[in-house]
Coordinates of C-alpha atoms in Angstrom, one line a residue:
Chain A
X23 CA 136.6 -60.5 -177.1
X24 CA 139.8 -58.2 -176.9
X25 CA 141.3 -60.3 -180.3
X26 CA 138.8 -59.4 -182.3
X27 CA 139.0 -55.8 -180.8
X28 CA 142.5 -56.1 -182.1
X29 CA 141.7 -57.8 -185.1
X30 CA 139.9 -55.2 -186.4
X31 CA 141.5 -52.2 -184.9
X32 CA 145.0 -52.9 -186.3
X33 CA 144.6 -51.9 -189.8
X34 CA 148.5 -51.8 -190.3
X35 CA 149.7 -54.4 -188.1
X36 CA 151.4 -52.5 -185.2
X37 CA 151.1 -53.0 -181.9
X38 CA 149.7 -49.4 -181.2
X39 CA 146.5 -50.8 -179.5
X40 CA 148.2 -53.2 -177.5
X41 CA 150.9 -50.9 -175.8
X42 CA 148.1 -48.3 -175.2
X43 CA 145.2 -50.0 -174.2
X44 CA 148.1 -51.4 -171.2
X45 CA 149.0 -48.2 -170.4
X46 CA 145.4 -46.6 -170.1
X47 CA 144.9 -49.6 -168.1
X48 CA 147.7 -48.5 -165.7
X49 CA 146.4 -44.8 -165.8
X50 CA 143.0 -45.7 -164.9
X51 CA 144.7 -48.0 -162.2
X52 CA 146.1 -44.6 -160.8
X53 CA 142.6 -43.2 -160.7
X54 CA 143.5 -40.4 -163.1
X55 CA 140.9 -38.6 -164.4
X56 CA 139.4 -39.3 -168.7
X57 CA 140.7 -35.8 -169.6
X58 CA 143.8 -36.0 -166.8
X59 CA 145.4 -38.7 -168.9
X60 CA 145.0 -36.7 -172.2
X61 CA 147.6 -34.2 -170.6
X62 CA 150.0 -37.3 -169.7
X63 CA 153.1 -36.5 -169.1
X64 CA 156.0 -36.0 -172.2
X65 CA 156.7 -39.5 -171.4
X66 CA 153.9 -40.5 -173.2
X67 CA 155.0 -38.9 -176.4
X68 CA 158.1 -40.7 -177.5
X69 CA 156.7 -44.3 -177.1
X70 CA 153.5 -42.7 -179.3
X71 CA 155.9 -41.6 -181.6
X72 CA 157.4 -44.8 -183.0
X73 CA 154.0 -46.5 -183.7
X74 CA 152.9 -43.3 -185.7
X75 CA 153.4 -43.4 -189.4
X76 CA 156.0 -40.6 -190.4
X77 CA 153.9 -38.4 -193.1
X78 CA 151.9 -37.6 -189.9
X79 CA 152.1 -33.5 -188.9
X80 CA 153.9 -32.7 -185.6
X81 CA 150.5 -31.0 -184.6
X82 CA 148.3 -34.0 -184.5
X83 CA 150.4 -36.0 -182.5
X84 CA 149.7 -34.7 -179.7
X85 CA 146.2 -35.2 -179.8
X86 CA 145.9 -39.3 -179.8
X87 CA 148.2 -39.8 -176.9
X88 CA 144.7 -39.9 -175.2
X89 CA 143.9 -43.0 -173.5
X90 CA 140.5 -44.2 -174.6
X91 CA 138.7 -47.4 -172.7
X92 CA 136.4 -49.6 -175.5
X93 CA 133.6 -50.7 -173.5
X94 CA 134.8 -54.2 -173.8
X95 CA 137.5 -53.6 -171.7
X96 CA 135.7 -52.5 -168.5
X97 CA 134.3 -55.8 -167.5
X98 CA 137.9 -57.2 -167.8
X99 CA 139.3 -54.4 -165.7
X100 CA 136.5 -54.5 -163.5
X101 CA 137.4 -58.7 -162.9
X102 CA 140.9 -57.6 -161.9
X103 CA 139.7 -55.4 -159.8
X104 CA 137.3 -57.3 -157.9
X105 CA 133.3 -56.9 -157.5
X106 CA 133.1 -55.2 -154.5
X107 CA 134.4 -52.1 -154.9
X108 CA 133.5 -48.5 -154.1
X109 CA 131.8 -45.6 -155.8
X110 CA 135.0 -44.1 -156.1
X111 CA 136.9 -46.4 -158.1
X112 CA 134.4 -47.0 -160.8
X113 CA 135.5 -45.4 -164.3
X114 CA 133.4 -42.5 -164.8
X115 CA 130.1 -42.8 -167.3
X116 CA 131.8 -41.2 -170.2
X117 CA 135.1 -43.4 -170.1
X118 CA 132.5 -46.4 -169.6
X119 CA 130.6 -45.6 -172.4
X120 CA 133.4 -45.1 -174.6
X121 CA 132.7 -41.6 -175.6
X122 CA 135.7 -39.4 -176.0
X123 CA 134.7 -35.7 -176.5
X124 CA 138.4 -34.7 -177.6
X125 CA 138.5 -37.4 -180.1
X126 CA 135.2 -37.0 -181.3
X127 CA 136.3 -33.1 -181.9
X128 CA 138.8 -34.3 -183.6
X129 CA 137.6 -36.2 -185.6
X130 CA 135.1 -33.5 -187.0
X131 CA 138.1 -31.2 -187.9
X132 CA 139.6 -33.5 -189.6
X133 CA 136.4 -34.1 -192.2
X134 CA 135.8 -29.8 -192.1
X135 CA 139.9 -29.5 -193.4
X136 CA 139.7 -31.9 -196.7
X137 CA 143.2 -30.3 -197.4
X138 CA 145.1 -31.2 -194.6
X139 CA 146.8 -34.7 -194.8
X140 CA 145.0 -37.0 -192.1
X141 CA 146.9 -39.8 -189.7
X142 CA 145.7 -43.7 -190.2
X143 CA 145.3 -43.9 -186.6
X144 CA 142.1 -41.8 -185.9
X145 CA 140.1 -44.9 -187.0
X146 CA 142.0 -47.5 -184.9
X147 CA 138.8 -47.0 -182.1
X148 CA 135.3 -47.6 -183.4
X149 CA 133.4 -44.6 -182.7
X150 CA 129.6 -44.2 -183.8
X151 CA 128.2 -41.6 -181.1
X152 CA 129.8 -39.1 -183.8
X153 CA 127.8 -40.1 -186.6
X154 CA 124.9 -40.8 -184.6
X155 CA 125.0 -37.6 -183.9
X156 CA 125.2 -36.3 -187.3
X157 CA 122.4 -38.4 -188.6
X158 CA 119.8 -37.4 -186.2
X159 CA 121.5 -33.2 -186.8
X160 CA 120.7 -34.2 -190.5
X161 CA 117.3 -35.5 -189.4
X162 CA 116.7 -32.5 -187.3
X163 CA 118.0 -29.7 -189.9
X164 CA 115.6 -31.6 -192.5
X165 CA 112.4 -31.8 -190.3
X166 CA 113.1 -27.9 -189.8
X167 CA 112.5 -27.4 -193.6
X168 CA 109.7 -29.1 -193.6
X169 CA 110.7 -32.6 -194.7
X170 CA 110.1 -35.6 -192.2
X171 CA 112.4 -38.2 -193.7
X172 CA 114.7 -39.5 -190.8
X173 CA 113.7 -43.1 -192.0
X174 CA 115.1 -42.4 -196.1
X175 CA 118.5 -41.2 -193.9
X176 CA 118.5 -44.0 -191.7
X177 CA 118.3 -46.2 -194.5
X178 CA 120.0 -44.7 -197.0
X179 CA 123.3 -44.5 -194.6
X180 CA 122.9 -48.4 -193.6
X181 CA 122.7 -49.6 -197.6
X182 CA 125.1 -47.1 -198.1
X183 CA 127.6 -48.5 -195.5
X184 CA 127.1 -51.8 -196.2
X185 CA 127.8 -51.2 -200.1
X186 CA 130.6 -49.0 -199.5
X187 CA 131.7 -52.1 -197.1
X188 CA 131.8 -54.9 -199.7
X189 CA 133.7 -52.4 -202.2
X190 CA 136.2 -51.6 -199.8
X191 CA 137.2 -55.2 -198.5
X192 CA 137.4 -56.1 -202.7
X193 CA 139.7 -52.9 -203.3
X194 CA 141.9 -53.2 -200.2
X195 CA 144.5 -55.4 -199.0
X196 CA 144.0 -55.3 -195.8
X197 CA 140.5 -55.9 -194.7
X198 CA 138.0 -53.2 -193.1
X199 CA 135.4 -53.7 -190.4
X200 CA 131.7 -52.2 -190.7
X201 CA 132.5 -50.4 -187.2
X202 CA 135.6 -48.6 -189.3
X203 CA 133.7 -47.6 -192.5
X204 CA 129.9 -46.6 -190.5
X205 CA 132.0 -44.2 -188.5
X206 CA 133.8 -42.8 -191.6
X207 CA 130.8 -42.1 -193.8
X208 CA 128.9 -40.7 -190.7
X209 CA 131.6 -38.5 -189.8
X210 CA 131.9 -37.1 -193.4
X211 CA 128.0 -36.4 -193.4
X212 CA 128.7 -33.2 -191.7
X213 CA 129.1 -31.0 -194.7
X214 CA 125.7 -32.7 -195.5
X215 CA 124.1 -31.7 -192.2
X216 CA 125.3 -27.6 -193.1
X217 CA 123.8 -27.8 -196.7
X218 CA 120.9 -28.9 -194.9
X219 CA 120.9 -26.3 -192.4
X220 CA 121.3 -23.7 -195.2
X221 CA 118.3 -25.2 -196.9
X222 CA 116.1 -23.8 -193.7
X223 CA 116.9 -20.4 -195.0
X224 CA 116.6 -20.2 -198.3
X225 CA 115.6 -22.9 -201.1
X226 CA 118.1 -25.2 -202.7
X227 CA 116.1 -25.6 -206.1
X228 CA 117.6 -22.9 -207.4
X229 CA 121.2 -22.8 -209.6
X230 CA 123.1 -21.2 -206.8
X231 CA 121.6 -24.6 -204.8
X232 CA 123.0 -27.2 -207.4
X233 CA 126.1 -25.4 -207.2
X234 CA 126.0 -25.1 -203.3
X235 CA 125.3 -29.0 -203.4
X236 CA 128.0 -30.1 -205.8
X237 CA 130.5 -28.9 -203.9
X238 CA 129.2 -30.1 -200.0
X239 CA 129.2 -33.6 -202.6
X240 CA 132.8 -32.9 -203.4
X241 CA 133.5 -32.0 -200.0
X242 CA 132.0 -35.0 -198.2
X243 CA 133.3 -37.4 -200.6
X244 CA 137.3 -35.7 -200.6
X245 CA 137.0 -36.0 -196.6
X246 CA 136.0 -39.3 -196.9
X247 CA 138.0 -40.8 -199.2
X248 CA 141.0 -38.9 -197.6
X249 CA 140.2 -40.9 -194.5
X250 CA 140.0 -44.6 -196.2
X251 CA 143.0 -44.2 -198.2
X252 CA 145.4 -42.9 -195.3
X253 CA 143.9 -46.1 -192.9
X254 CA 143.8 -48.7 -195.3
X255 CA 146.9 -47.5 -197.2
X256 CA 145.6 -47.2 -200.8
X257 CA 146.9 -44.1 -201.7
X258 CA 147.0 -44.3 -206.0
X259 CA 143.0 -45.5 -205.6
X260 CA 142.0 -42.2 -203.7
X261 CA 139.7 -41.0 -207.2
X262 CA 138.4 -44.7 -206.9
X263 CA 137.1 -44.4 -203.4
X264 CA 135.6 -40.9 -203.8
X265 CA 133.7 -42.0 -206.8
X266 CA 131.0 -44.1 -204.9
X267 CA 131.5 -41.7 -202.3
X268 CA 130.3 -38.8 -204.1
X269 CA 127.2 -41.3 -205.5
X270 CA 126.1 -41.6 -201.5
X271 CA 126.5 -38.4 -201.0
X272 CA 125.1 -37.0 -203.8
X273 CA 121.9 -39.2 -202.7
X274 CA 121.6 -37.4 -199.1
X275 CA 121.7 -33.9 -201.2
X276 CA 119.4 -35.2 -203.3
X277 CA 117.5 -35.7 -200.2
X278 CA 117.9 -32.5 -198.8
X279 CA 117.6 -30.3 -202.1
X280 CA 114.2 -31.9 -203.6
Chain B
X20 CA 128.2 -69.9 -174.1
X21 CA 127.9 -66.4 -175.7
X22 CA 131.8 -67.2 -176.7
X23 CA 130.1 -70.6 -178.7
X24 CA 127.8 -68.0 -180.1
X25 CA 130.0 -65.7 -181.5
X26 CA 132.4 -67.9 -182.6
X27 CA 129.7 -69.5 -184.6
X28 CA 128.7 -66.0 -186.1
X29 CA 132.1 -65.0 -186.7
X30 CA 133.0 -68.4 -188.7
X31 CA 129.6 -67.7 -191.1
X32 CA 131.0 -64.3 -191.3
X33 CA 134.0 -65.6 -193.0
X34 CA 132.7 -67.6 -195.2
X35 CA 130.8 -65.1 -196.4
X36 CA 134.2 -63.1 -196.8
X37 CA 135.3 -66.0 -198.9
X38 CA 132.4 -65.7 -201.2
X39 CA 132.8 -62.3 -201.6
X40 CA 137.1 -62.5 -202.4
X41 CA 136.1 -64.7 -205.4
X42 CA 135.3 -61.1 -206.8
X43 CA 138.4 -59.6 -205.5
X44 CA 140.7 -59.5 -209.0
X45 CA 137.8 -58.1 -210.7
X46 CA 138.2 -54.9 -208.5
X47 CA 141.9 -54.4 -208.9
X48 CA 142.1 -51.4 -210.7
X49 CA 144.1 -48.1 -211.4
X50 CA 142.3 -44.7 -212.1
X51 CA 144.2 -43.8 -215.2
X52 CA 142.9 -47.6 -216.6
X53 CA 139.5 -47.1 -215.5
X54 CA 139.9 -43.4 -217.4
X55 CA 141.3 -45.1 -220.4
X56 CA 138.9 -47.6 -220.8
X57 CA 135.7 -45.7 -220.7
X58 CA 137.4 -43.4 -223.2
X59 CA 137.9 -46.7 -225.7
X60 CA 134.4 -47.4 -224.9
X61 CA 133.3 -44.7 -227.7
X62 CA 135.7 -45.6 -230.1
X63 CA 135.0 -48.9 -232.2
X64 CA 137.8 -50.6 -233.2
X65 CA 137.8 -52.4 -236.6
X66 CA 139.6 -54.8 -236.0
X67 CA 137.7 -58.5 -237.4
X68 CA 140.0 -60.9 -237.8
X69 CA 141.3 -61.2 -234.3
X70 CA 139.5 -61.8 -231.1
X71 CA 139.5 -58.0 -229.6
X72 CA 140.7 -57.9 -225.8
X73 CA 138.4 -57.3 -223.2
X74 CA 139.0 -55.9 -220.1
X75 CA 137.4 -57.9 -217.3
X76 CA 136.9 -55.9 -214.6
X77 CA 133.7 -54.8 -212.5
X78 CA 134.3 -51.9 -211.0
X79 CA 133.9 -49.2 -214.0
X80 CA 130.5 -50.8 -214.9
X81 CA 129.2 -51.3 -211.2
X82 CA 129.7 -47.5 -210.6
X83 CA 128.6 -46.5 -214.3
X84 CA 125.7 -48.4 -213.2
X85 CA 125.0 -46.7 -209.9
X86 CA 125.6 -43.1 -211.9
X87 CA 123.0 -44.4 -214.2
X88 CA 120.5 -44.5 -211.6
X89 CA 121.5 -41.4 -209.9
X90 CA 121.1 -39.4 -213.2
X91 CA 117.7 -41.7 -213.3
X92 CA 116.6 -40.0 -210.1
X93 CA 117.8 -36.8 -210.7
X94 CA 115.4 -37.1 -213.7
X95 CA 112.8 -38.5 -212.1
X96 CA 112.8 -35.7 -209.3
X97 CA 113.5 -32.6 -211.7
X98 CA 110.6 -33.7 -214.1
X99 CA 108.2 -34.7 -210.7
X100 CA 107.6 -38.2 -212.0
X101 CA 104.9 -40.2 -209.5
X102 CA 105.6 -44.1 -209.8
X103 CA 102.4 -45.6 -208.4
X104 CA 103.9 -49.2 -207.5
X105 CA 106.8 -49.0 -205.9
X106 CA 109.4 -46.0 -205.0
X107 CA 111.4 -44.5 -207.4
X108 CA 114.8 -45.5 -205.8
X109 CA 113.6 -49.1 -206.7
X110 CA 112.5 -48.3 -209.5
X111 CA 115.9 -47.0 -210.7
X112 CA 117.8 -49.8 -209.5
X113 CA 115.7 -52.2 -210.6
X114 CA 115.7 -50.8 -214.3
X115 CA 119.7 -50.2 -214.3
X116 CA 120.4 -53.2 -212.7
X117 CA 117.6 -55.4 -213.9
X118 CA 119.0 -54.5 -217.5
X119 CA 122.7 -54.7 -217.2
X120 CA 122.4 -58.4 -215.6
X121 CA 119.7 -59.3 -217.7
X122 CA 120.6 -58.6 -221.1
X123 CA 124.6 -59.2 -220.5
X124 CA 123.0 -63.0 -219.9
X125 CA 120.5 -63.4 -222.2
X126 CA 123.4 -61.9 -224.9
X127 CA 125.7 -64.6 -223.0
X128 CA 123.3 -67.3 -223.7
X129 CA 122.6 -65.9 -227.5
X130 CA 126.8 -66.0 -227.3
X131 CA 126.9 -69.9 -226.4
X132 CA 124.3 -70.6 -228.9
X133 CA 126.5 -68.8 -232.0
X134 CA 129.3 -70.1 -231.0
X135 CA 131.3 -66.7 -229.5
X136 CA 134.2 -66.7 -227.5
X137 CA 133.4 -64.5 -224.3
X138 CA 133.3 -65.0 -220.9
X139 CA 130.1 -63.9 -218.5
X140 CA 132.7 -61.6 -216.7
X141 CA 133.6 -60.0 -220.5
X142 CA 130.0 -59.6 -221.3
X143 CA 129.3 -57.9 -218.2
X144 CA 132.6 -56.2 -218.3
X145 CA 131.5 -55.0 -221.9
X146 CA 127.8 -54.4 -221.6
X147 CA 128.5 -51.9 -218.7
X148 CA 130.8 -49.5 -220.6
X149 CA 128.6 -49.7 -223.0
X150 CA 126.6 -48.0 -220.3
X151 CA 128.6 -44.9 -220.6
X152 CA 127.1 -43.5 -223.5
X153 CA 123.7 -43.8 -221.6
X154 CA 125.0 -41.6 -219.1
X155 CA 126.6 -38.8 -221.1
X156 CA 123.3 -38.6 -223.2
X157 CA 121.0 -38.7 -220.3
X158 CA 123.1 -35.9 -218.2
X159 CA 122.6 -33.9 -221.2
X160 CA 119.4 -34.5 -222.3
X161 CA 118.1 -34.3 -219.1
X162 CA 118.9 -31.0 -218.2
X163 CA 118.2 -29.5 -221.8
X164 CA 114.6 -30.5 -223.3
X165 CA 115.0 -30.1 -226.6
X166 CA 113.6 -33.1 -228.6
X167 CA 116.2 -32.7 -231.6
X168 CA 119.0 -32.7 -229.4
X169 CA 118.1 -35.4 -227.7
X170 CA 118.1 -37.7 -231.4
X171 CA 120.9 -36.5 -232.4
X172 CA 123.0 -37.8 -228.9
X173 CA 120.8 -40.9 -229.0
X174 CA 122.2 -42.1 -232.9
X175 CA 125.6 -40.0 -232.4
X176 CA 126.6 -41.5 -228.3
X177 CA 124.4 -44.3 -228.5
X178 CA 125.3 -45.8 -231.6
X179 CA 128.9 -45.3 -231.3
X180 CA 129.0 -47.0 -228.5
X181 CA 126.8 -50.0 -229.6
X182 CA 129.0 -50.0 -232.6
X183 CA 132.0 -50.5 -230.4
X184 CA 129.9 -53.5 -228.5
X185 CA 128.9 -55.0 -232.4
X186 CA 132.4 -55.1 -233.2
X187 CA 134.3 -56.8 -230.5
X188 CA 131.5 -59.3 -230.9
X189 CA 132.4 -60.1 -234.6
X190 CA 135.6 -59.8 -233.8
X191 CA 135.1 -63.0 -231.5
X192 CA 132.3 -64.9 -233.7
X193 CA 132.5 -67.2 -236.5
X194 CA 129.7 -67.2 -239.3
X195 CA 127.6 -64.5 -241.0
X196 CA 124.3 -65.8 -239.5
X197 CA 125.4 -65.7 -236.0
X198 CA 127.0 -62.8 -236.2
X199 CA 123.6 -61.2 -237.2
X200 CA 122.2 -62.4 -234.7
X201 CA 124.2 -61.8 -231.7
X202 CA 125.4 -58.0 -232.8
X203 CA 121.4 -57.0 -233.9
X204 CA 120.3 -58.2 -231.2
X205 CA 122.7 -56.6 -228.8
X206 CA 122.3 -53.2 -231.1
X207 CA 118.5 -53.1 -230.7
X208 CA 118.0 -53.6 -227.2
X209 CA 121.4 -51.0 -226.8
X210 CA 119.5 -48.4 -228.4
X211 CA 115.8 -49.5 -227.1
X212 CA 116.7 -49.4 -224.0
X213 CA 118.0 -45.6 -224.1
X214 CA 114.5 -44.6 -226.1
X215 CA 113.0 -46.3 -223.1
X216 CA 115.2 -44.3 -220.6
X217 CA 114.5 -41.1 -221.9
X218 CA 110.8 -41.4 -222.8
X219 CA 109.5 -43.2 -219.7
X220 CA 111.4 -41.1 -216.9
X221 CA 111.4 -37.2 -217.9
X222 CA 108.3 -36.5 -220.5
X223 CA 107.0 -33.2 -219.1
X224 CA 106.4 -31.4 -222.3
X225 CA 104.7 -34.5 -223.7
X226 CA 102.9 -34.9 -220.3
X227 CA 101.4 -31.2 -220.5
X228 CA 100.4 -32.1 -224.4
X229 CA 98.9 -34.7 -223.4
X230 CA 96.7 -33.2 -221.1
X231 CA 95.8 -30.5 -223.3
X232 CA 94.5 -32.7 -226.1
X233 CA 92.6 -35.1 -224.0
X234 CA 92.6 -38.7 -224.1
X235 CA 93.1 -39.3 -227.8
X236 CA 97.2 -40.5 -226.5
X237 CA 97.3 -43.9 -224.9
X238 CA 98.1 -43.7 -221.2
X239 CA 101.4 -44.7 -220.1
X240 CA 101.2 -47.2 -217.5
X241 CA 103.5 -46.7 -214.9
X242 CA 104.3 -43.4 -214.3
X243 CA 101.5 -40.1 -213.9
X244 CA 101.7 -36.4 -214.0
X245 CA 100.3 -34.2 -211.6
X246 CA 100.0 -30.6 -213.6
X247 CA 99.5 -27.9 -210.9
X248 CA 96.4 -25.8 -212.2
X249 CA 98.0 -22.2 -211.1
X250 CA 101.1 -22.8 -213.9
X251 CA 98.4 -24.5 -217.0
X252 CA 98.2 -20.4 -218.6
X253 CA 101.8 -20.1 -218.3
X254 CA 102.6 -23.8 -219.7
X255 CA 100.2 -23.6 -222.4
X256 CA 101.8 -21.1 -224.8
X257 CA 105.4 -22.5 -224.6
X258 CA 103.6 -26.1 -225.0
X259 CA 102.5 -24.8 -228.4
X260 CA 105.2 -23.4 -229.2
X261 CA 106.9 -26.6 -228.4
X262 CA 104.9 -28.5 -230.3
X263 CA 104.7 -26.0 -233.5
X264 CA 108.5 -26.5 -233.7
X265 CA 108.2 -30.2 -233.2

């Protein structure tokens, strides 16, 4: 189970995952706390610095040094470990579950600030509590203006991921996993889940609302093709990957505004 | 046991993969080509006497495609179209779609019957650039109802780029007969298929006229308007205007 966890995780073959996911194991051995190990000691830094790419800012780095269990991994700690142990040395729910509150932040500043360059490593774990998240917020926002259409965004977002799937294995060298591009398109569905919020208030049918839509569309898709081009390394094809993009996108607002 | 069982998924996953990389050259592409060749789209070349090149790559007419139906939709909600059968999202893809594979193979088959050097890739390749001109007048038209405009962008963007289709065709056929055959068939469903586009999807005006004379016009079949009664005073007099100017 870990090689494919590795497989798909190592989008530009380095050993990143491998080095880390040993030493969170030998943090959690310690019994240090999810958010302890996040303010590791500077030690940390310097080995996280190698396996970085170097266009990364000095700011983010800080920020993935964070030791994140996959839930995969706790039944093969929990073997080392032995069956029969106490309470106390059981990893705590959130760590189990694979949901890391800092990372997911993150994350979701990343897709708000299309300007700033992002890091190829933020998609290296598989996260989908974000977008989730987002889809049910985009459910939520839309059954507060009156439209009950969680199923059109359920579906929507699956054909929509699988499509955007098969595009992105064709265009890239390197391969992608659905896990890598169903958190990607959910996390960019947050400028969605604001125009939708903003449709509670006032109505979207208007020219001030196409406008107000086009750009959300030109934000979502920027964020998101951003992303994809700086983990998969295809940085001449970035108009390529924000074309479709911008179609999926412009769907969900299409969605929202009628 | 569940290891047997994933394995055994995983190995039908890749060969799924393998079917899919067969499409994998046909997707290598730069922005500035896919720019340049949707410009040369519009612009037919007269050149006869030599085979004209063909670009065969899928990704320009997969997403000109998938903007077709998105400016289909867009239509289809502004104007308040109500498809009976079916949703409209089908409805869209299944015309866009339905008619880019469709008529690039029957015009393939037509091409193996004259005797025409192109590939299924090239027709596809071809027929869906030809698609661009579909978009720009449907974007426009869509947005601005006037009937006058909307002829003038169908012979103007439509036929130059059906003339662009025609001549790479006789550039790669042999024989006055075929060529007939292939390039007016090609140019008629070209230009059908954008009357078809405009007049099935986003008729309000003729909607509310039709309503207003009775049922003297034939129904159409698919798709049926729901006028509100509060905005009938309001619609009628710019209806007749619209229809004194017509």
């Amino acid at each position: 189970m870990s090689n494919f966890e590795q497989f798909y995780s190592d989008f530009y073959q380095s050993n990143y995952t491998i080095d880390n996911q040993e030493e969170g194991y030998s943090s959690y051995r310690s019994n240090e706390n999810l958010y302890g190990s996040e303010k590791s000691p500077l030690g940390d830094q310097p080995q996280a610095d190698t396996f970085i790419p170097s266009e990364m800012h000095l700011s983010s780095q800080s920020y993935y040094t964070g030791q994140i269990l996959q839930p995969t991994y706790s039944p093969n700690t929990l073997s080392y470990i032995g069956y029969g142990d106490s309470f106390d040395d059981e990893p705590p729910l959130l760590e189990e579950l694979g949901i890391n509150f800092d990372h997911i932040w993150q994350k979701t500043l990343t897709v708000l600030n299309p300007m700033k360059p992002a890091d190829g490593s933020i998609m290296n774990e598989t996260d989908l509590t974000g977008p989730i998240v987002f889809c049910l917020a985009l459910g939520a926002t839309l059954l507060l203006a009156g439209k009950v259409h969680f199923s059109y965004v359920y579906g929507m977002s699956a054909i929509g991921c699988l499509a955007m799937y098969m595009l992105l294995n064709l265009m890239s060298n390197t391969g992608v996993s659905h896990g890598c591009v169903a958190s990607v398109l959910g996390y960019c569905l947050l400028p969605i889940v604001i125009l939708s919020g903003s449709a509670v208030v006032f109505s979207l049918q208007g020219t001030l609302g196409t406008l107000l839509a086009l750009l959300v569309v030109g934000w979502c898709s920027l964020s998101a093709s951003k992303i994809f081009t700086s983990a998969l390394a295809m940085e001449g094809q970035q108009l390529l990957i924000a074309y479709p993009c911008a179609l999926l996108y412009g769907l969900f607002a299409l969605l929202t505004v009628f | 046991q569940v290891w047997q069982a994933g394995k055994r998924q995983a190995s039908r996953a890749f060969s799924l993969y393998a079917n899919i990389d067969i499409l994998r050259p046909y997707f290598d592409v730069e922005p500035a080509q896919v720019r340049a060749r949707l410009l040369e789209s519009m612009i037919p070349v007269k050149m006869v006497n030599f085979p004209q090149k063909i670009a065969g790559e899928l990704y320009g007419p997969l997403m000109l495609v998938f903007t077709l139906v998105a400016i289909l939709l867009h239509g289809m909600k502004t104007s308040d179209t109500i498809i009976r059968e079916g949703t409209l999202m089908g409805t869209a893809i299944g015309t866009c779609f339905g008619y880019w594979l469709g008529v690039s193979s029957f015009i393939y088959f037509l091409a193996y019957l004259c005797n025409a050097q192109i590939t299924m890739v090239q027709m596809l390749s071809l027929l869906g650039y030809g698609l661009f001109g579909h978009c720009i007048t449907l974007f426009v038209t869509y947005n601005i109802h006037f009937h006058s405009l909307f002829y003038i962008f169908w012979l103007g963007v439509g036929g130059l780029s059906t003339l662009r289709m025609v001549a790479v065709l006789v550039s790669r056929t042999v024989g006055h007969t075929q060529r007939l055959i292939l390039c007016g068939t090609l140019a008629a469903l070209h230009m059908l298929f954008l009357l078809y586009l405009h007049f099935a999807y986003h008729k309000v005006v003729e909607g509310i006229l039709d309503t207003l004379e009775g049922p003297n016009m034939p129904p159409f079949q698919r798709v049926a308007r729901d006028i509100p009664v509060v905005s009938n005073a309001l619609v009628n007099t710019t209806a007749k205007a619209a229809a004194l100017t017509l």
